[in-house]
Structure formats: structure tokens, C-alpha cells
Amino acid sequence: DTGVSQDPRHKITKRGQNVTFRCDPISEHNRLYWYRQTLGQGPEFLTYFQNEAQLEKSRLLSDRFSAERPKGSFSTLEIQRTEQGDSAMYLCSSSRRGGTTNEKLFFGSGTQLSVL
Amino acid sequence: SQQGEEDPQALSIQEGENATMNCSYKTSINNLQWYRQNSGRGLVHLILIRSNEREKHSGRLRVTLDTSKKSSSLLITASRAADTASYFCATGHTGTASKLTFGTGTRLQVTL
């Protein structure tokens, strides 16, 4: 499978615990994005990497959230001290930087987080 | 925050009918894209239209863009039960170079 893969698909955790999600983008894509989606809403941008550099972060990304993309390949999103409001689908997507900006995004199936 | 508003929020039609979804946005765009999402899954890119284009076709999909009204529409012709999904418009903006801003989505139900 050469698509974007995310792990795990589902995560149930207790409030206050830390969780980490992984995303493997399409191999030739140098741009990687994290989005969050709550029920009945569209995805909301969290952060963006070009290669290993984190170039943009949303105000939604509180200091409890951290994302990394070591070596410009896979990425991890960690949430510390989870809160019930963190319950959402976390979507990873990737794209290839072409001659123009904003190329289409390829999405993974997401990680559904439930904080009890 | 969501950039776009989609209308209607939900649409139920019978197989074979056409489905039209509308998207309005607030600020100038570089391009507008439509994505489809099946329940509990990731999004799949359908079509991209650039700000200097007015209409684009892809198979049974037709997208229009009116930058003066800051609106777009997605038409799915001869709908099938397999078209049942949520559809989102997403806008890309000059200068942001990266992120797309998604609308709230239209939930389409196609019945036999």
C-alpha cells in the first residue's frame, strides 16, 4: 500500500494520560500535515512540515501538543495530559511540493482518539 | 476555524438524480478543492479548481467557481448509492503555501 498510513486507528485513553500517534506519508511527498476533525465538522489544520522542518502551527495546537518529523519521513503527534476535549479524529495528510502551492492532499484513515 | 460554509448541511436523493452542493468562503483564494469522506475514514481528493478558472469537469463531477461571489458548487450527476458520503470544500490561500481550510461539509445520502 503506497498511501498515507496512520497508527493506531483507534485509541482510548484516560484523562491525564499521554498519547502518541504516528503517520507515514507517501514516500515521495515532502509536505506533511496534521488535521483534527470533530463529529459533524470539517478538518481543522493543526501543523505542517516541509521535510523535517515544522513551518506552521495553528493556535489550536496548545503547548500540550507536540509534533515531530525526524529525518523528514514519518511524523509523530504527541498529546500530553489529555483532556476530554481532545477527543477527535486526528488526520494526517501529505503532498508533494510542485510548481505551485497548495497541491492536493492525500489523507490517511485517521486515528480516532477517545479520552474518558 | 472553518473558512467555508456548505449548503445544504444534508441532502437526500434517489439513485440517478443529480446532487448539487454549494460552498461559500470568506477571503481571497488561490484554489478551491473538493474532498469526499466516507464515514469514519480519511478524505479523498475529488477535484481542484484554480482561482482563474470558472468551471471544471471530472467524470460525473462538475465544479464551478465564482470568485466575485466567493462561492463554488459541486454537481454530481447520475448519482449512485456508492456516492453516499460527506463532501467538503477546502480553500487554499496565496501566502499560506500549505494548509487548506475546510468547510463544514454536506452529508449526501443516495438511496436506491
GROMACS .gro file of N, CA and C in nm, chain A residues 9 31 33 35 37 40-45 48 50 56 59-60 89 91 100-110, chain B residues 1-2 30-31 33 35 37 40-45 48 50 88 92-94 96-104 107:
model
  174
    9ARG      N    1  -0.537   0.307   1.464
    9ARG     CA    2  -0.664   0.354   1.407
    9ARG      C    3  -0.755   0.408   1.517
   31ARG      N    4   0.582   1.722   0.196
   31ARG     CA    5   0.498   1.802   0.286
   31ARG      C    6   0.406   1.709   0.366
   33TYR      N    7   0.102   1.712   0.688
   33TYR     CA    8   0.010   1.797   0.762
   33TYR      C    9  -0.066   1.712   0.865
   35TYR      N   10  -0.426   1.735   1.081
   35TYR     CA   11  -0.555   1.800   1.098
   35TYR      C   12  -0.631   1.729   1.211
   37GLN      N   13  -1.037   1.659   1.342
   37GLN     CA   14  -1.177   1.665   1.299
   37GLN      C   15  -1.268   1.613   1.408
   40GLY      N   16  -1.917   1.588   1.283
   40GLY     CA   17  -2.003   1.683   1.215
   40GLY      C   18  -1.934   1.808   1.165
   41GLN      N   19  -1.802   1.814   1.180
   41GLN     CA   20  -1.726   1.931   1.137
   41GLN      C   21  -1.624   1.892   1.031
   42GLY      N   22  -1.573   1.993   0.962
   42GLY     CA   23  -1.464   1.968   0.869
   42GLY      C   24  -1.331   1.962   0.943
   43PRO      N   25  -1.229   1.909   0.877
   43PRO     CA   26  -1.097   1.905   0.941
   43PRO      C   27  -1.044   2.045   0.969
   44GLU      N   28  -0.974   2.058   1.083
   44GLU     CA   29  -0.910   2.185   1.119
   44GLU      C   30  -0.759   2.165   1.120
   45PHE      N   31  -0.690   2.256   1.059
   45PHE     CA   32  -0.545   2.249   1.047
   45PHE      C   33  -0.478   2.259   1.183
   48TYR      N   34   0.210   2.179   1.007
   48TYR     CA   35   0.259   2.145   0.874
   48TYR      C   36   0.411   2.135   0.875
   50GLN      N   37   0.755   2.075   0.616
   50GLN     CA   38   0.816   2.054   0.486
   50GLN      C   39   0.950   1.989   0.514
   56GLU      N   40   0.463   2.565   1.019
   56GLU     CA   41   0.344   2.638   1.061
   56GLU      C   42   0.270   2.558   1.168
   59ARG      N   43  -0.306   2.796   1.615
   59ARG     CA   44  -0.331   2.833   1.755
   59ARG      C   45  -0.403   2.722   1.829
   60LEU      N   46  -0.465   2.630   1.753
   60LEU     CA   47  -0.531   2.515   1.815
   60LEU      C   48  -0.431   2.424   1.883
   89MET      N   49  -1.098   1.291   1.572
   89MET     CA   50  -1.022   1.215   1.474
   89MET      C   51  -0.901   1.299   1.435
   91LEU      N   52  -0.616   1.344   1.173
   91LEU     CA   53  -0.589   1.307   1.035
   91LEU      C   54  -0.452   1.356   0.992
  100THR      N   55   0.340   2.500  -0.810
  100THR     CA   56   0.251   2.596  -0.745
  100THR      C   57   0.222   2.548  -0.604
  101THR      N   58   0.174   2.637  -0.522
  101THR     CA   59   0.145   2.597  -0.385
  101THR      C   60   0.013   2.520  -0.377
  102ASN      N   61  -0.013   2.464  -0.265
  102ASN     CA   62  -0.141   2.402  -0.236
  102ASN      C   63  -0.177   2.289  -0.331
  103GLU      N   64  -0.087   2.195  -0.346
  103GLU     CA   65  -0.120   2.076  -0.421
  103GLU      C   66  -0.223   1.996  -0.342
  104LYS      N   67  -0.289   1.905  -0.409
  104LYS     CA   68  -0.393   1.827  -0.343
  104LYS      C   69  -0.332   1.742  -0.233
  105LEU      N   70  -0.412   1.717  -0.131
  105LEU     CA   71  -0.367   1.639  -0.016
  105LEU      C   72  -0.414   1.495  -0.027
  106PHE      N   73  -0.327   1.406   0.020
  106PHE     CA   74  -0.361   1.264   0.032
  106PHE      C   75  -0.372   1.235   0.181
  107PHE      N   76  -0.487   1.184   0.221
  107PHE     CA   77  -0.513   1.164   0.364
  107PHE      C   78  -0.500   1.018   0.404
  108GLY      N   79  -0.456   0.997   0.527
  108GLY     CA   80  -0.465   0.867   0.590
  108GLY      C   81  -0.606   0.846   0.643
  109SER      N   82  -0.628   0.727   0.701
  109SER     CA   83  -0.761   0.694   0.753
  109SER      C   84  -0.787   0.755   0.890
  110GLY      N   85  -0.685   0.812   0.949
  110GLY     CA   86  -0.704   0.882   1.075
  110GLY      C   87  -0.687   0.796   1.198
  117SER      N   88  -1.018   2.749   1.263
  117SER     CA   89  -1.154   2.791   1.232
  117SER      C   90  -1.188   2.747   1.091
  118GLN      N   91  -1.319   2.735   1.063
  118GLN     CA   92  -1.362   2.691   0.933
  118GLN      C   93  -1.373   2.813   0.843
  146ASN      N   94  -0.644   3.102  -0.360
  146ASN     CA   95  -0.555   3.061  -0.468
  146ASN      C   96  -0.621   2.948  -0.546
  147ASN      N   97  -0.686   2.859  -0.472
  147ASN     CA   98  -0.758   2.750  -0.536
  147ASN      C   99  -0.863   2.697  -0.441
  149GLN      N  100  -1.074   2.326  -0.351
  149GLN     CA  101  -1.074   2.182  -0.375
  149GLN      C  102  -1.198   2.121  -0.311
  151TYR      N  103  -1.337   1.752  -0.149
  151TYR     CA  104  -1.296   1.622  -0.096
  151TYR      C  105  -1.421   1.544  -0.055
  153GLN      N  106  -1.554   1.216   0.201
  153GLN     CA  107  -1.518   1.138   0.318
  153GLN      C  108  -1.628   1.038   0.348
  156GLY      N  109  -1.611   0.768   0.906
  156GLY     CA  110  -1.500   0.716   0.986
  156GLY      C  111  -1.371   0.696   0.909
  157ARG      N  112  -1.362   0.750   0.790
  157ARG     CA  113  -1.242   0.732   0.708
  157ARG      C  114  -1.176   0.866   0.679
  158GLY      N  115  -1.061   0.858   0.612
  158GLY     CA  116  -0.994   0.980   0.570
  158GLY      C  117  -1.061   1.042   0.449
  159LEU      N  118  -1.011   1.156   0.408
  159LEU     CA  119  -1.069   1.229   0.296
  159LEU      C  120  -0.999   1.191   0.165
  160VAL      N  121  -1.077   1.194   0.060
  160VAL     CA  122  -1.024   1.163  -0.073
  160VAL      C  123  -1.044   1.284  -0.162
  161HIS      N  124  -0.937   1.328  -0.227
  161HIS     CA  125  -0.944   1.443  -0.316
  161HIS      C  126  -1.028   1.410  -0.438
  164LEU      N  127  -0.980   1.990  -0.813
  164LEU     CA  128  -0.920   2.119  -0.776
  164LEU      C  129  -0.952   2.219  -0.885
  166ARG      N  130  -0.868   2.629  -0.986
  166ARG     CA  131  -0.785   2.743  -0.952
  166ARG      C  132  -0.865   2.871  -0.961
  204PHE      N  133  -1.667   1.788   0.132
  204PHE     CA  134  -1.611   1.910   0.191
  204PHE      C  135  -1.544   1.994   0.083
  208GLY      N  136  -0.748   2.704  -0.057
  208GLY     CA  137  -0.606   2.732  -0.043
  208GLY      C  138  -0.583   2.879  -0.071
  209HIS      N  139  -0.493   2.939   0.005
  209HIS     CA  140  -0.477   3.084   0.000
  209HIS      C  141  -0.335   3.122  -0.035
  210THR      N  142  -0.321   3.224  -0.116
  210THR     CA  143  -0.190   3.277  -0.152
  210THR      C  144  -0.120   3.323  -0.026
  212THR      N  145  -0.011   3.135   0.223
  212THR     CA  146  -0.006   3.033   0.327
  212THR      C  147   0.077   2.915   0.283
  213ALA      N  148   0.080   2.894   0.156
  213ALA     CA  149   0.173   2.799   0.095
  213ALA      C  150   0.154   2.655   0.140
  214SER      N  151   0.056   2.632   0.221
  214SER     CA  152   0.049   2.497   0.275
  214SER      C  153  -0.092   2.454   0.307
  215LYS      N  154  -0.146   2.506   0.415
  215LYS     CA  155  -0.267   2.447   0.468
  215LYS      C  156  -0.388   2.478   0.382
  216LEU      N  157  -0.483   2.386   0.388
  216LEU     CA  158  -0.615   2.408   0.332
  216LEU      C  159  -0.710   2.436   0.447
  217THR      N  160  -0.808   2.519   0.422
  217THR     CA  161  -0.911   2.548   0.521
  217THR      C  162  -1.040   2.487   0.474
  218PHE      N  163  -1.094   2.396   0.554
  218PHE     CA  164  -1.209   2.317   0.514
  218PHE      C  165  -1.340   2.380   0.558
  219GLY      N  166  -1.443   2.352   0.480
  219GLY     CA  167  -1.578   2.390   0.518
  219GLY      C  168  -1.638   2.288   0.613
  220THR      N  169  -1.764   2.308   0.643
  220THR     CA  170  -1.833   2.224   0.741
  220THR      C  171  -1.891   2.097   0.681
  223ARG      N  172  -2.356   1.633   0.401
  223ARG     CA  173  -2.374   1.487   0.409
  223ARG      C  174  -2.476   1.446   0.303
   0.00000   0.00000   0.00000
